[in-house]
Every structure is written in structure tokens, then in C-alpha cells.
């Protein structure tokens, strides 16, 4: 600890604390431009100069650590004049076109000049102009370099945090311009973090341009509705139209960052295609109806169905809604048939929960990154959970650690890795088994009794490595890192759910490492904002809220569909889930649904599933409700209502309750707050979770608030993780590529398809294969290709990625022009396809 | 005084290794290998050698900061960026006696344990680069570079890195950035290069002339070196004389030679007999100019510092009475704003502002209060920049304003020049 | 895209440094020479590929240093006259005007036959032999109007 005096006030801080942080903690404000806690310090803008007794020159407080005994002054006349003079210099070459600048009203330069600046201009020289007109840098970014203050945050965030490195500084001196290669159109993540960090109106949102002034906007705190990273953000509206989503420095685990989906994908809320009134099918067509009528029809049909009813609720709903949904089924309708996903088998979910230890309570991604060795497996983190990728990149750059990335497909984060392993698609399990076997080899005594070890202990390393498609050296190197000094962190993603045969491998590795006395922190990497919440609220056929055992095991989505086909299941209530689009094997779903007597779909849009419904209920988006979401780490976070639901649409919680009330007027609780109270009472994991962390900066400036993590449930004994297997179609010369699915950087689920901005970034389907495979086939990036499987063929644009494993073709699950689930057949395993020039 | 650094100047053909060896070249290296690296550093410390690149930092001391751990990779970088206007001494050494530099670098590398060194030479010096390339090749052939040099067990590789037009790359940390393939902007210090320099490894950066002094120190002994010139600034120094003198060029003289002796004895006096001396820049354009009354100042680190100027690179620019000081200030300031790297606010946005005002004054559009504005901007820049380039710009301008304020005022008041 | 000779040179360059990126200045210089005095988009893209850098990083490196001519073609002879203090004291300004007249172009321009580009530059480290200029790789020192006339005549 060091004790220093700041403006006479004595403070004691950790050694190496920056003067800036020490002063801010002590309550003294120091203005900054180039400083940002999570970027490497550069000390270039000179706004933060302070006086240190005994030193002739003023020192930049943002890069100067305190030394014990220092006496620092932050408000002397010299310091104040230095601040004013820096602002004067910045203004000297600043465009001063505030009236037409999008940043006007929330511009850091404006604010600072107001506070510290010279109030008289002395600069009367011609200004250097970078360009006459703003220029478009990307579909979402427009640039005006004449306003730049050269803090370089855009370039730094692009390199250090996003890892894209597509911005740079061209030229030097006052001609230095932060822009793209030859100022050309950017091919990047389009996440707009450069916009977010820009203190002035230099990088601007293209979709927001000239729409409004910041003071006309009303905003609410929320959480991004796309992946399960759980980024906090503020969404803002004007006249009922949501205009902007933005992250805030120091708030949420994401701080100032968001990905393209989060920052630009909110505009589906404003879509004219939103459902605004209930629809009831009459003589084959869906027609507008009143709520009373719709609810009446539902009641009649639900009564008719009796217990032969099932429910599927989207993993995007709030915890309160999901809780009430399962309560509706379990205690009102008396049916155990509920699920939150059309994609994953219930046993896979149970196995995954057990393997990743979700029942043991939340685990922070920051803690995981504190491990000495971190292994990322089963996820294309860079595309699927971009902000988790940022966190990993940022932390791994700042400390000595091993970062191992195992994935068939190359990803942006690879550049941060100390080891990259390319294994066969769907072979995560073989890879992990091989690693465990290698670990076992050197620790037979300690691992003899690890449950599941018998499964592999007599296997041959070469066989496992061969199945995984990697070299024995790769395997050994991972094993060496995992068993070396220190703790282990794992990021395990949705491939484990997609290929459940891999789950035992994950569980075994975890158990083996624990048996060696290692601290193991696992983060499940999920792709729906409240997937974890859905499970923890018990929207699953095999367990209840808080992973509690259920009296009667119900059917999961696939079983329900099966039962529907056979006429056994009569009614289905689907909330915001487009199972036709999402379930592997579209034909099967369509067939099954047509076998139902009654289908209710509650959604914001007329989804493929809704078209088949007897009753369609207009639901709400995340912007129209209050509630909490639980992210993949198990962090419970609040979202707040910004707008009322459109026209006659209702909040999902109100709809679910209304359905319940048709049976029993007392069904409830009656509002989200009371539901949360009940959750806290009934679900131990949530009892003491702090929801304080809401768009306020954390007290200690840390992004990681552990009190928001759910507590251990200790109830998972009942989880059924048996019978997990991955089925793959055998490889043939005719169909050489295994078809891998997942999310695209700009799209996840089907919601993003309703966002004009995201559609603008990527409209039509692309198929991705490795650059090596492409050149072997004589194909080039951008070619139109035909993808042919046994049951389906489609056309898409080819995207090549260098460094990916051969033999994998990836198509995201999100395109309406290429519904990838048409390639699948129920019961036949992951399909293989051929790719040829169209 | 026996010439050490410029002994080959004006002797065509003496740059090759054969003639170099005949004339005692690489004797310093042979001698060095008889001593432990520690004692080489001690000898350089004892010699009192101070860096010739501008700052005058004691060279032996700088070397002693390098960690002794033999498992850590270390680097030596020779700063041959020679960008300070008025300076052309390093070029003189590299073109005429490249082996002297190479020998000095090998000794320095041996002393600090560097297995690799880079010579950062400015891009315009094509001829010098070719000479150096040829010399390095010769040195490899003769076994002075490469594996196990002269059986000493010490191995060393030497490479040339060419700059390509950026004065700031002479600043040592910008130089490192530039070698690493980034834009040549200075790095923050600490960490200092001695602990984390090139590729994050301990690195010494020395000027060409500094390194060229080393062989003689080893061969002739530190005492011999420290006996030349003043006690605190010993040794021979190359002065680069340009401007209005009869015989401009390079002069190797003891530090402490007075300006008067240099200009009137060695350089044959003023170029035009009829025109008296008006001002002298004693150490490259970053050094504030001195006026005709200060001719008896000895040219060494401390004496010039006492006069509010500096020895800098030893570039002496002589100006006679016909010189317009506003124009001089403009040319010099324009140089700095052209070379500002763009990193920090006061230099990036302040120096072009100064240039614009000076331009205005020079072209007869000065406004009342401009001199005060210049002074105020100088105050706002000085000491607040990230690296010394911005300070250099201010010092130069302040020097002109201090000595010739009237001339600036005249330009403003009369919209024309006082001298022409 | 690069000639065999250039490729060979690039291999040599890469041997000098512990990482590829450090070679960027040399490789840019080679590319500029191959292109006849300036750099174009494709060159920078190729360099980015060779060195494993982003194109914008190559662009940023090139644009920082004044001797790279990014997308700015220069004539066969690039005349760079020093405009700094020592040369100025000995009449550089008049020489520049003289050359503008002789070549019938202004500073920064290229003659219509693409033979000469005239630029001014900061100090080239030849102050003892001022005024001076550089034409491509060579220095021309102690210049006078007559000397310049002769030099230009020989090049024409
Ligand atoms: C803007 C700037 C430019 C510089 N240019 C040079 C240069 O061209 N050559 C040089 O040797 N030192 C130059 N220096 C000084 C170097 O930073 C460094 O002090 C020197 O190379 C150290 O070598 P020495 O100890 O041998 O003098 C420059 C410094 C600054 C701030
Ligand atoms: S003073 Fe600042 S802008 Fe000027 S060269 Fe140094 S770091 Fe760059
Ligand atoms: S905030 Fe410290 S220099 Fe910019």
C-alpha cells in the first residue's frame, strides 16, 4: 500500500495505482480524453496533467502510478491552465460544427470546454480539413474526421478489445487520421464500439444519423436480448420509436462494448410487422379477434386436451414469465410437458448442466479468466458470444496465462491463443477424452476412482486423437497446460448440446482435474439471452425451478412433437419460439404440428410456427417489459420497460397469467414484482441474489459484481444425463462436408431477421468452409454455391476462412432463405453435404 | 589533437576493412575481449563519455542499467537517424569510417551482452547504407561478426534497419516502435528501454558518434579520453558547421572549444567579409540560438546549458546580419510541425498553430499581440508534451523571441522585414 | 506480384527480425521501388498477406513516413530539394524557384512527361555542403543555378 497526499488529503491506495484513479477515488475530478480503464494507457491527450511536488513538469496522471509519499495537486492554477490550454489546442483543429453534429449535447469535448476550457477563442488560422463531407465507413458507421481529438480510442478498442484491427491512424502530426485502409469500406464486426468510445462526433451511427438530439431521447436500462453474455445497455426512444441502444463505460460486464446485434439489432422492436392484436383461425384463416374471444377459444381447447397438452417457451422471456409459465403447466394445467428449446434434447441439457456445474451456482467469466489455463471448447466464441470474446481477449492480453482454443472453425480470438487446436466437427468429446486419457496416464493413482474413467482408461490414445482429428502432440500439449501450475478455466459452448455425445467427455475432464486438486471454473456459453434462466425457472421436462426434482417427468420438445404426430398430444402452447424454424428437421415439425388439435402461438411476429396456429397472441419484446434475465454465468440482471406493447399486444407475463386466470381467477402472482418475490422464496438459488447492479457504475469500478450471481442449488442429483450420443451421417464421396450449424456474428435466432440494420449487414445465407477446402474445389470467397444434402439443396454465398479444419461446412441457423434444418432428418444424425459452384 | 572519429575524412578508399586493419582498426575490439564485460562498462564510465545524440547522458551509466541475467535476450540499437537540422556528423562517420562504428557496436554489445544489434539509419542516406552494408559484410568475412568472434565465445549479428522519412524516429522509443513495424511514435516511459526496449527486451540505444568513441576508449584507456576537454564533458566531438561561414563542414575538436575559435579559427570566419555575425544555433535547431555577444561560450554540455541553450547534436548553424529571424523561426517551426508525430495534443495542434502565426507575420499579415500570443502558446506547449520534440520547437522559438523580439515586432508593425 | 529479385530480398529482410511485422518498412520500400516510386492498394494488400498484418496497419506504416508515396505516383526523377535552415541561409529558396521555372512545374507537381517530380523536403543531413538536393538515391551538393541547369540537362 502507498500513502499519498492529493490536494492535501491523505489517501492510502494499492501500490501501482494510477494517480488518476487515486484522485478520483478521493473525490477529485480529473478530465481525460485518451484514458479508458480497460485500454492500454497511452497518456497522449495531456488533459489529465497534474502537479507532483518536487517535479518540474506536470505529469499525466493516467499513466503515472503513485509512489509512497507523493504529494499531488490536481487543481492548482498551473494545472487548470494546462487543461484549458489542451482544450484550446484541441479546438484549434476541431470543426466546431456543433449545431449539425450528432454528438451535440452529449459531446465530451463540449462538456469539458464548458467546464475547464478557454471561453474565448484565440485561434484565427485556417483549419486543416480532412474531408469536405462525412464519409460512410460501413453500413453502420459514418465518419467525420474534422472533429477528431486524436484520443485513438477507436483504433485501440478495435485492436485491443474487438481484435479486428481494421482501424488505424494514417498520416502524422495534425494530418493524422483514424480510419480504415485507404478510407475504404470496412469489412469488420460492425459492432460500432469505435462509435461508442468516440468522445466527439467523429465516429457516428449511420442508422441514428440526424434522427434526433440526445436530449429528446428517453432511455431505460436493459440487457441485450441476443446471446447469453448478458451485456447491459440503455435503449432510448423518441415518440415511441426505439432509436438507439448504447453501452455505458464502467457499467455491466461489457462496459462500453456491445456487438453488432446488441447495438444495432434492437430495431426489430419498431418493425411494422409486429403483431398487434390477437388472431383466431376461422375457416382456415387467421383473423383479428378480441382478447376475450382468443382466451375463450384457448380455454375451451385446453380443457378439451386435458393433460395431453404441452408448452414451449422461448429462452428470451424473463425469469418471471418463465416461472409463471411452468407454474401454469405444472400446477394449473397439470401437465409436466414443458421445454424451453426446440433444439436441444432434454437429457443433453441435463448432462450439460451437470457437466458445467450450473447447479453449483453462478461463476463469473472474469474469475474464469483469472485461471492459469483457460480452455475454450464447443463454441465459436468470436461469432456467437462476441462480448465474451472481448473479455477473454482483453484479460488474456493483460496477464501471463495459457489460452487454448479448440474448435474446428478458425475464429478471431485465435490470435490471442497460446495454443489452437483444430479438431473434427462434432468431435469435442473425443478431443476431451484424449486429453483426459493423457492426464490419466501420468496420474493413474489419483484418478483411478474418478467416475467415468473406466469409459476411456483402456482406450488407445491414437484412436481417440484420430477420432478427434488432431495430433497426439496437440493433445499432450493441452494436457500439460491443464495439469501444470495453477487453476483451470473452461468455456464450454452449445456444441455440447448440439452433439450430446461430447458431454461425458466434458464431465470426465472436469472430474479428473478436480480429482487432481485443481480449481476448475466453468462458464457455459449459451446463445439465448435467458437460456440459463429458463432452465433455472424449471422450464424443462426433467426438473423444476432451481433444478429441483419433479414428481413426474414430462416430454421435451421433440417428444411432444412425436406425440403430436401420433395424435397423443392434443394442444401446444408456444411462447415466442419459432420451432418450425429452429427444430432440426423442419418437415417433421410441420407434420407434427398439423397433427395437433390446437396450437396457440404467442409471439411478436408472424413466425413460421404462428402461421400454423389456431390462435395467435401478440406478445412483447424485451423493451416492453420489466423483469430479470439470467445470463450464462448465472448473473441475474434487470431489464426495464421503455415502451408499452404496441396497440393490443400484451406483456408475456400478463398473457400467461390471463391464460391461467381463465381456469382460476386467483392464478398469479399478479405482476412481475410479486412473481419475483415468489421466485426468491421458492427458488433457493435466487433467494439472495442481489439485483442492485443496474446501470450504475460499480462502487469499486469493477465490472464483475459477484453478488448478482445465483447461488448453488445443490439439487441436481435428479438430473438424468444418460443415453447421450452424437449421431453423424457417414462420410461419403458424394457428400464430403459435415454440416455444422450455429449462430452468425450478425444473427442469432430469428429475431435478428426482423432487424433492418442487421439485415442490412447480412441478408442472404452464407456457407462457410475452410479456405483450403475451397481452393481444392476451385471455389473462391464470394462464389455462389449449391449446397446439396440427401434431402435438401440450397444456394448460398461461399465464405472461406483460412485455418479452419477441412471437411466442415457451416451454415448459421438464422437465414430464412436457407432454413438449415431442412437438411436434417429426425433420427438420422448430423447430415453431410456437398458444395459445388452454382 | 589526434583525430579519432574523422581520421578518414577526405581519404578516399580508407573505408574498406583492409585499409582499416592496416590502420589499427578493430584493435579496440581485440583489446576489449581481454576484459570482462563489466570492466568494459567501467572503462566507459571512467572515460566520462556522454551521449552524442543530444541529451548527453553518461554512456557507461546507461549500459550499466542493462540486467546482467545472461538468459535474457538483449539488444543494441545504433541511432543513425540523424534528423536534427544542421547535423551531418553521423553520416560523415558512416560513409568514411563504417568499421569504426561497427567496432564500437560490437564492443558495446559485448559489454551489455547483446547478441543482436540494429543500426537505424535514416532512409535518405542511401550511400551511407551501402557503405555500411558492405562494411558489415566485410566484418562477417573477417570474423568480427557472427559466431564466436575472434575465439572470444561472444557471438553477434548486426543488421541495418532503414528509416523512411520521420525525424521523430530519432527519439529512442519511437525508433524502437519503428523497428518493430509500428508507426514511429514515442512510447511512454517507464518502462525504460534498458529494462523493456526492443521487443520488450533490455535495449541500449546509442548515437553513432557515441559508439564510434568506444574503440579508442578501450584501446587508449579511459584516462586518455577523459583528459581531452573539460572535466565534466570530456572527449573529442564532431561539430557540424553550416550557414554563413567560409569553410563549413565537420570538425573534430575537443569539447569546450569556444564558438569563436570554431567559427573564426577553424572555419575561416564569416562567409561574407562585410557582414557580421548575428546569431548562432549551437546544437541543432532544437537548441535555442545565441547572439553575437555570446561567442566565447565553450561548446560543451554544461557551458551551453548555463547559457540556456544546449550542445544537442553539435550542429552549429551560423547566421550573419542579413538573416531574417522571423523567417528563420518560421523555417524551424515549420520543420517541427511537419515532423510532429501526432501523438500528443500540445505538439500536434500547437506547433502548426505557431507555424501559421509565424507565416502570417513573415508575409506581412501580423497582428498586434501576435508576439504575446506566440509566447503564450509556447508556455502552453512547453513541458507538457509527451516527448521532447514539442519542447524543442518551443525552445527554438523562444530563443529567437528572446534575442530578436524587436524584429518580430517590426514585422508586425511595418508589415515587412527589418533586414532585407 | 513481386519480381523474383524482390521476393528474394523480402526473404532476406525477414531473416533480420524475430517477427514478420518488423519487415514492413523494408518490404514497403522494395514494393515502392518495384512500382517505380510509389505504392498502390494492391501492393499494400500483398504486403499485409506476406507479413500477416492487417491492410490498414500496412497503410498506417506507409503513411507515417514521408518517403513512401502512398497512391501518389512520382516522376522518373524525384527531385527533393532541402528547404531547411542551412540550405535556406545559402539560397535554397531561389534555387527552388529556379527549378520551378526550368521544369515549368510547381513544387509538388510532376512534369507532363512523367519525368520529373519536384518536392521540397526537410533537412537531409548535408548542411555543410548546402544548398543541396536529392534526386532519387543521389545527393547533389553545393548547388548553384548553373549546376542545377547542368544536372537537369544531363537527366533530360
Ligand atoms: C525528437 C527527437 C529526435 C532525436 N533525434 C536523434 C537523432 O537523430 N539521432 C540521435 O542520435 N539521437 C536523437 N535523439 C536523441 C535520442 O532520443 C537518444 O537520446 C540518443 O539516441 C541516445 O544516444 P546517446 O546516449 O548516445 O546520445 C532524438 C531525440 C528526440 C527527442
Ligand atoms: S511532442 Fe507529442 S506529438 Fe510531438 S513528437 Fe513528441 S509525442 Fe509526438
Ligand atoms: S487522459 Fe491522461 S493523457 Fe489523456
PDB file of C-alpha atoms in Angstrom, chain A residues 538-702:
ATOM      1  CA  UNK A 538     -37.732 -25.108 -14.378  1.00  0.00           C
ATOM      2  CA  UNK A 539     -38.936 -24.814 -17.948  1.00  0.00           C
ATOM      3  CA  UNK A 540     -37.688 -28.294 -18.666  1.00  0.00           C
ATOM      4  CA  UNK A 541     -39.447 -31.661 -18.620  1.00  0.00           C
ATOM      5  CA  UNK A 542     -36.939 -33.211 -16.241  1.00  0.00           C
ATOM      6  CA  UNK A 543     -36.542 -30.741 -13.425  1.00  0.00           C
ATOM      7  CA  UNK A 544     -38.360 -27.956 -11.689  1.00  0.00           C
ATOM      8  CA  UNK A 545     -37.323 -24.476 -10.586  1.00  0.00           C
ATOM      9  CA  UNK A 546     -33.788 -24.431  -9.206  1.00  0.00           C
ATOM     10  CA  UNK A 547     -33.096 -27.860 -10.757  1.00  0.00           C
ATOM     11  CA  UNK A 548     -35.432 -29.414  -8.224  1.00  0.00           C
ATOM     12  CA  UNK A 549     -36.625 -32.970  -8.824  1.00  0.00           C
ATOM     13  CA  UNK A 550     -40.046 -33.348 -10.427  1.00  0.00           C
ATOM     14  CA  UNK A 551     -42.684 -35.846  -9.460  1.00  0.00           C
ATOM     15  CA  UNK A 552     -43.465 -36.783 -12.989  1.00  0.00           C
ATOM     16  CA  UNK A 553     -41.071 -36.496 -15.899  1.00  0.00           C
ATOM     17  CA  UNK A 554     -42.609 -34.791 -18.909  1.00  0.00           C
ATOM     18  CA  UNK A 555     -41.888 -34.681 -22.580  1.00  0.00           C
ATOM     19  CA  UNK A 556     -39.375 -32.358 -24.150  1.00  0.00           C
ATOM     20  CA  UNK A 557     -39.954 -30.577 -27.395  1.00  0.00           C
ATOM     21  CA  UNK A 558     -39.035 -33.465 -29.682  1.00  0.00           C
ATOM     22  CA  UNK A 559     -41.094 -35.945 -27.719  1.00  0.00           C
ATOM     23  CA  UNK A 560     -44.028 -33.581 -27.705  1.00  0.00           C
ATOM     24  CA  UNK A 561     -43.818 -33.301 -31.456  1.00  0.00           C
ATOM     25  CA  UNK A 562     -43.574 -37.029 -31.759  1.00  0.00           C
ATOM     26  CA  UNK A 563     -46.634 -37.324 -29.556  1.00  0.00           C
ATOM     27  CA  UNK A 564     -48.416 -34.743 -31.623  1.00  0.00           C
ATOM     28  CA  UNK A 565     -47.753 -36.744 -34.771  1.00  0.00           C
ATOM     29  CA  UNK A 566     -49.268 -39.787 -33.215  1.00  0.00           C
ATOM     30  CA  UNK A 567     -52.245 -37.781 -32.017  1.00  0.00           C
ATOM     31  CA  UNK A 568     -51.359 -38.360 -28.397  1.00  0.00           C
ATOM     32  CA  UNK A 569     -50.625 -34.724 -27.645  1.00  0.00           C
ATOM     33  CA  UNK A 570     -53.580 -32.550 -28.478  1.00  0.00           C
ATOM     34  CA  UNK A 571     -52.695 -28.995 -27.639  1.00  0.00           C
ATOM     35  CA  UNK A 572     -49.488 -26.999 -27.628  1.00  0.00           C
ATOM     36  CA  UNK A 573     -48.806 -23.534 -26.257  1.00  0.00           C
ATOM     37  CA  UNK A 574     -45.736 -21.947 -27.802  1.00  0.00           C
ATOM     38  CA  UNK A 575     -44.406 -18.679 -26.491  1.00  0.00           C
ATOM     39  CA  UNK A 576     -42.030 -16.702 -28.698  1.00  0.00           C
ATOM     40  CA  UNK A 577     -40.344 -19.782 -30.047  1.00  0.00           C
ATOM     41  CA  UNK A 578     -40.275 -20.492 -33.750  1.00  0.00           C
ATOM     42  CA  UNK A 579     -39.992 -24.226 -33.571  1.00  0.00           C
ATOM     43  CA  UNK A 580     -40.632 -24.724 -37.255  1.00  0.00           C
ATOM     44  CA  UNK A 581     -37.546 -22.696 -37.971  1.00  0.00           C
ATOM     45  CA  UNK A 582     -35.431 -23.918 -35.112  1.00  0.00           C
ATOM     46  CA  UNK A 583     -36.078 -27.586 -34.623  1.00  0.00           C
ATOM     47  CA  UNK A 584     -33.706 -29.798 -36.531  1.00  0.00           C
ATOM     48  CA  UNK A 585     -35.914 -31.280 -39.268  1.00  0.00           C
ATOM     49  CA  UNK A 586     -38.470 -28.805 -40.407  1.00  0.00           C
ATOM     50  CA  UNK A 587     -40.626 -31.326 -42.232  1.00  0.00           C
ATOM     51  CA  UNK A 588     -41.046 -33.374 -39.141  1.00  0.00           C
ATOM     52  CA  UNK A 589     -42.175 -30.324 -37.161  1.00  0.00           C
ATOM     53  CA  UNK A 590     -44.665 -29.278 -39.770  1.00  0.00           C
ATOM     54  CA  UNK A 591     -46.087 -32.745 -39.912  1.00  0.00           C
ATOM     55  CA  UNK A 592     -46.263 -32.995 -36.165  1.00  0.00           C
ATOM     56  CA  UNK A 593     -47.927 -29.644 -35.677  1.00  0.00           C
ATOM     57  CA  UNK A 594     -50.570 -30.483 -38.235  1.00  0.00           C
ATOM     58  CA  UNK A 595     -51.412 -33.470 -36.077  1.00  0.00           C
ATOM     59  CA  UNK A 596     -52.351 -31.223 -33.184  1.00  0.00           C
ATOM     60  CA  UNK A 597     -55.903 -30.349 -32.379  1.00  0.00           C
ATOM     61  CA  UNK A 598     -54.960 -26.990 -31.080  1.00  0.00           C
ATOM     62  CA  UNK A 599     -51.905 -24.756 -31.333  1.00  0.00           C
ATOM     63  CA  UNK A 600     -51.534 -21.391 -29.626  1.00  0.00           C
ATOM     64  CA  UNK A 601     -48.579 -19.266 -30.547  1.00  0.00           C
ATOM     65  CA  UNK A 602     -47.727 -16.160 -28.654  1.00  0.00           C
ATOM     66  CA  UNK A 603     -45.139 -14.057 -30.470  1.00  0.00           C
ATOM     67  CA  UNK A 604     -44.077 -10.618 -31.598  1.00  0.00           C
ATOM     68  CA  UNK A 605     -44.072 -11.688 -35.233  1.00  0.00           C
ATOM     69  CA  UNK A 606     -45.978 -13.935 -37.552  1.00  0.00           C
ATOM     70  CA  UNK A 607     -43.406 -16.699 -37.370  1.00  0.00           C
ATOM     71  CA  UNK A 608     -43.460 -19.888 -39.421  1.00  0.00           C
ATOM     72  CA  UNK A 609     -44.904 -21.603 -36.378  1.00  0.00           C
ATOM     73  CA  UNK A 610     -47.508 -18.908 -35.831  1.00  0.00           C
ATOM     74  CA  UNK A 611     -48.831 -19.371 -39.330  1.00  0.00           C
ATOM     75  CA  UNK A 612     -49.859 -22.871 -38.342  1.00  0.00           C
ATOM     76  CA  UNK A 613     -51.575 -21.792 -35.138  1.00  0.00           C
ATOM     77  CA  UNK A 614     -55.250 -21.776 -34.240  1.00  0.00           C
ATOM     78  CA  UNK A 615     -54.762 -18.768 -32.044  1.00  0.00           C
ATOM     79  CA  UNK A 616     -52.013 -16.183 -32.262  1.00  0.00           C
ATOM     80  CA  UNK A 617     -51.415 -13.841 -29.362  1.00  0.00           C
ATOM     81  CA  UNK A 618     -49.497 -10.573 -29.822  1.00  0.00           C
ATOM     82  CA  UNK A 619     -46.617 -10.537 -27.375  1.00  0.00           C
ATOM     83  CA  UNK A 620     -43.960  -8.115 -26.236  1.00  0.00           C
ATOM     84  CA  UNK A 621     -40.348  -7.510 -26.905  1.00  0.00           C
ATOM     85  CA  UNK A 622     -37.754  -7.019 -24.187  1.00  0.00           C
ATOM     86  CA  UNK A 623     -38.250  -3.268 -24.479  1.00  0.00           C
ATOM     87  CA  UNK A 624     -41.811  -3.567 -23.322  1.00  0.00           C
ATOM     88  CA  UNK A 625     -41.387  -5.407 -20.075  1.00  0.00           C
ATOM     89  CA  UNK A 626     -39.841  -5.403 -16.642  1.00  0.00           C
ATOM     90  CA  UNK A 627     -38.111  -8.438 -15.299  1.00  0.00           C
ATOM     91  CA  UNK A 628     -34.865 -10.247 -14.851  1.00  0.00           C
ATOM     92  CA  UNK A 629     -32.709 -12.308 -17.164  1.00  0.00           C
ATOM     93  CA  UNK A 630     -30.071 -14.774 -16.044  1.00  0.00           C
ATOM     94  CA  UNK A 631     -27.041 -14.792 -18.266  1.00  0.00           C
ATOM     95  CA  UNK A 632     -24.793 -17.743 -18.977  1.00  0.00           C
ATOM     96  CA  UNK A 633     -22.670 -17.068 -15.928  1.00  0.00           C
ATOM     97  CA  UNK A 634     -25.735 -17.117 -13.728  1.00  0.00           C
ATOM     98  CA  UNK A 635     -25.829 -13.372 -13.285  1.00  0.00           C
ATOM     99  CA  UNK A 636     -29.345 -12.137 -12.650  1.00  0.00           C
ATOM    100  CA  UNK A 637     -29.896  -8.749 -14.242  1.00  0.00           C
ATOM    101  CA  UNK A 638     -32.839  -6.425 -14.504  1.00  0.00           C
ATOM    102  CA  UNK A 639     -34.489  -5.191 -17.679  1.00  0.00           C
ATOM    103  CA  UNK A 640     -36.846  -2.253 -17.627  1.00  0.00           C
ATOM    104  CA  UNK A 641     -39.814  -1.315 -19.696  1.00  0.00           C
ATOM    105  CA  UNK A 642     -39.217   1.525 -22.103  1.00  0.00           C
ATOM    106  CA  UNK A 643     -42.433   1.403 -24.110  1.00  0.00           C
ATOM    107  CA  UNK A 644     -45.902  -0.050 -23.807  1.00  0.00           C
ATOM    108  CA  UNK A 645     -46.548  -3.068 -26.008  1.00  0.00           C
ATOM    109  CA  UNK A 646     -47.838  -1.991 -29.437  1.00  0.00           C
ATOM    110  CA  UNK A 647     -51.604  -1.467 -29.778  1.00  0.00           C
ATOM    111  CA  UNK A 648     -53.315  -4.503 -28.263  1.00  0.00           C
ATOM    112  CA  UNK A 649     -50.218  -6.573 -27.702  1.00  0.00           C
ATOM    113  CA  UNK A 650     -49.506  -7.508 -24.108  1.00  0.00           C
ATOM    114  CA  UNK A 651     -46.613  -8.359 -21.902  1.00  0.00           C
ATOM    115  CA  UNK A 652     -45.968 -12.071 -21.985  1.00  0.00           C
ATOM    116  CA  UNK A 653     -46.358 -12.328 -18.249  1.00  0.00           C
ATOM    117  CA  UNK A 654     -49.821 -10.820 -18.485  1.00  0.00           C
ATOM    118  CA  UNK A 655     -50.804 -13.183 -21.255  1.00  0.00           C
ATOM    119  CA  UNK A 656     -49.577 -16.241 -19.418  1.00  0.00           C
ATOM    120  CA  UNK A 657     -51.397 -15.074 -16.303  1.00  0.00           C
ATOM    121  CA  UNK A 658     -54.551 -14.356 -18.277  1.00  0.00           C
ATOM    122  CA  UNK A 659     -54.476 -17.875 -19.691  1.00  0.00           C
ATOM    123  CA  UNK A 660     -54.164 -19.183 -16.142  1.00  0.00           C
ATOM    124  CA  UNK A 661     -56.928 -16.945 -14.890  1.00  0.00           C
ATOM    125  CA  UNK A 662     -59.368 -18.411 -17.369  1.00  0.00           C
ATOM    126  CA  UNK A 663     -59.086 -21.531 -15.248  1.00  0.00           C
ATOM    127  CA  UNK A 664     -58.703 -19.986 -11.853  1.00  0.00           C
ATOM    128  CA  UNK A 665     -59.137 -16.314 -11.142  1.00  0.00           C
ATOM    129  CA  UNK A 666     -56.559 -16.465  -8.389  1.00  0.00           C
ATOM    130  CA  UNK A 667     -53.752 -17.638 -10.688  1.00  0.00           C
ATOM    131  CA  UNK A 668     -50.699 -15.483 -10.212  1.00  0.00           C
ATOM    132  CA  UNK A 669     -48.855 -13.725  -8.684  1.00  0.00           C
ATOM    133  CA  UNK A 670     -50.285 -10.785 -10.468  1.00  0.00           C
ATOM    134  CA  UNK A 671     -47.282  -8.776 -11.515  1.00  0.00           C
ATOM    135  CA  UNK A 672     -43.583  -9.252 -12.156  1.00  0.00           C
ATOM    136  CA  UNK A 673     -42.550  -7.841  -8.796  1.00  0.00           C
ATOM    137  CA  UNK A 674     -44.712 -10.312  -6.921  1.00  0.00           C
ATOM    138  CA  UNK A 675     -43.586 -13.139  -9.168  1.00  0.00           C
ATOM    139  CA  UNK A 676     -40.008 -12.288  -8.359  1.00  0.00           C
ATOM    140  CA  UNK A 677     -40.869 -12.345  -4.672  1.00  0.00           C
ATOM    141  CA  UNK A 678     -42.259 -15.810  -5.127  1.00  0.00           C
ATOM    142  CA  UNK A 679     -39.196 -16.910  -7.090  1.00  0.00           C
ATOM    143  CA  UNK A 680     -36.955 -15.662  -4.334  1.00  0.00           C
ATOM    144  CA  UNK A 681     -38.987 -17.639  -1.846  1.00  0.00           C
ATOM    145  CA  UNK A 682     -39.333 -20.807  -3.858  1.00  0.00           C
ATOM    146  CA  UNK A 683     -36.050 -20.975  -5.743  1.00  0.00           C
ATOM    147  CA  UNK A 684     -33.144 -21.050  -3.320  1.00  0.00           C
ATOM    148  CA  UNK A 685     -30.628 -20.095  -5.979  1.00  0.00           C
ATOM    149  CA  UNK A 686     -32.352 -16.734  -6.375  1.00  0.00           C
ATOM    150  CA  UNK A 687     -33.168 -16.080  -2.741  1.00  0.00           C
ATOM    151  CA  UNK A 688     -30.232 -13.861  -2.006  1.00  0.00           C
ATOM    152  CA  UNK A 689     -29.189 -12.738  -5.420  1.00  0.00           C
ATOM    153  CA  UNK A 690     -28.519  -9.029  -5.494  1.00  0.00           C
ATOM    154  CA  UNK A 691     -30.206  -7.105  -8.239  1.00  0.00           C
ATOM    155  CA  UNK A 692     -28.501  -3.909  -7.249  1.00  0.00           C
ATOM    156  CA  UNK A 693     -26.264  -3.881 -10.240  1.00  0.00           C
ATOM    157  CA  UNK A 694     -28.339  -1.800 -12.536  1.00  0.00           C
ATOM    158  CA  UNK A 695     -26.745   0.568 -14.903  1.00  0.00           C
ATOM    159  CA  UNK A 696     -24.844   2.153 -12.116  1.00  0.00           C
ATOM    160  CA  UNK A 697     -21.137   2.049 -12.020  1.00  0.00           C
ATOM    161  CA  UNK A 698     -19.903  -0.428  -9.540  1.00  0.00           C
ATOM    162  CA  UNK A 699     -18.517   1.074  -6.396  1.00  0.00           C
ATOM    163  CA  UNK A 700     -15.079  -0.345  -6.910  1.00  0.00           C
ATOM    164  CA  UNK A 701     -15.160   0.290 -10.636  1.00  0.00           C
ATOM    165  CA  UNK A 702     -15.052  -3.419 -11.310  1.00  0.00           C
TER     166      UNK A 702
END
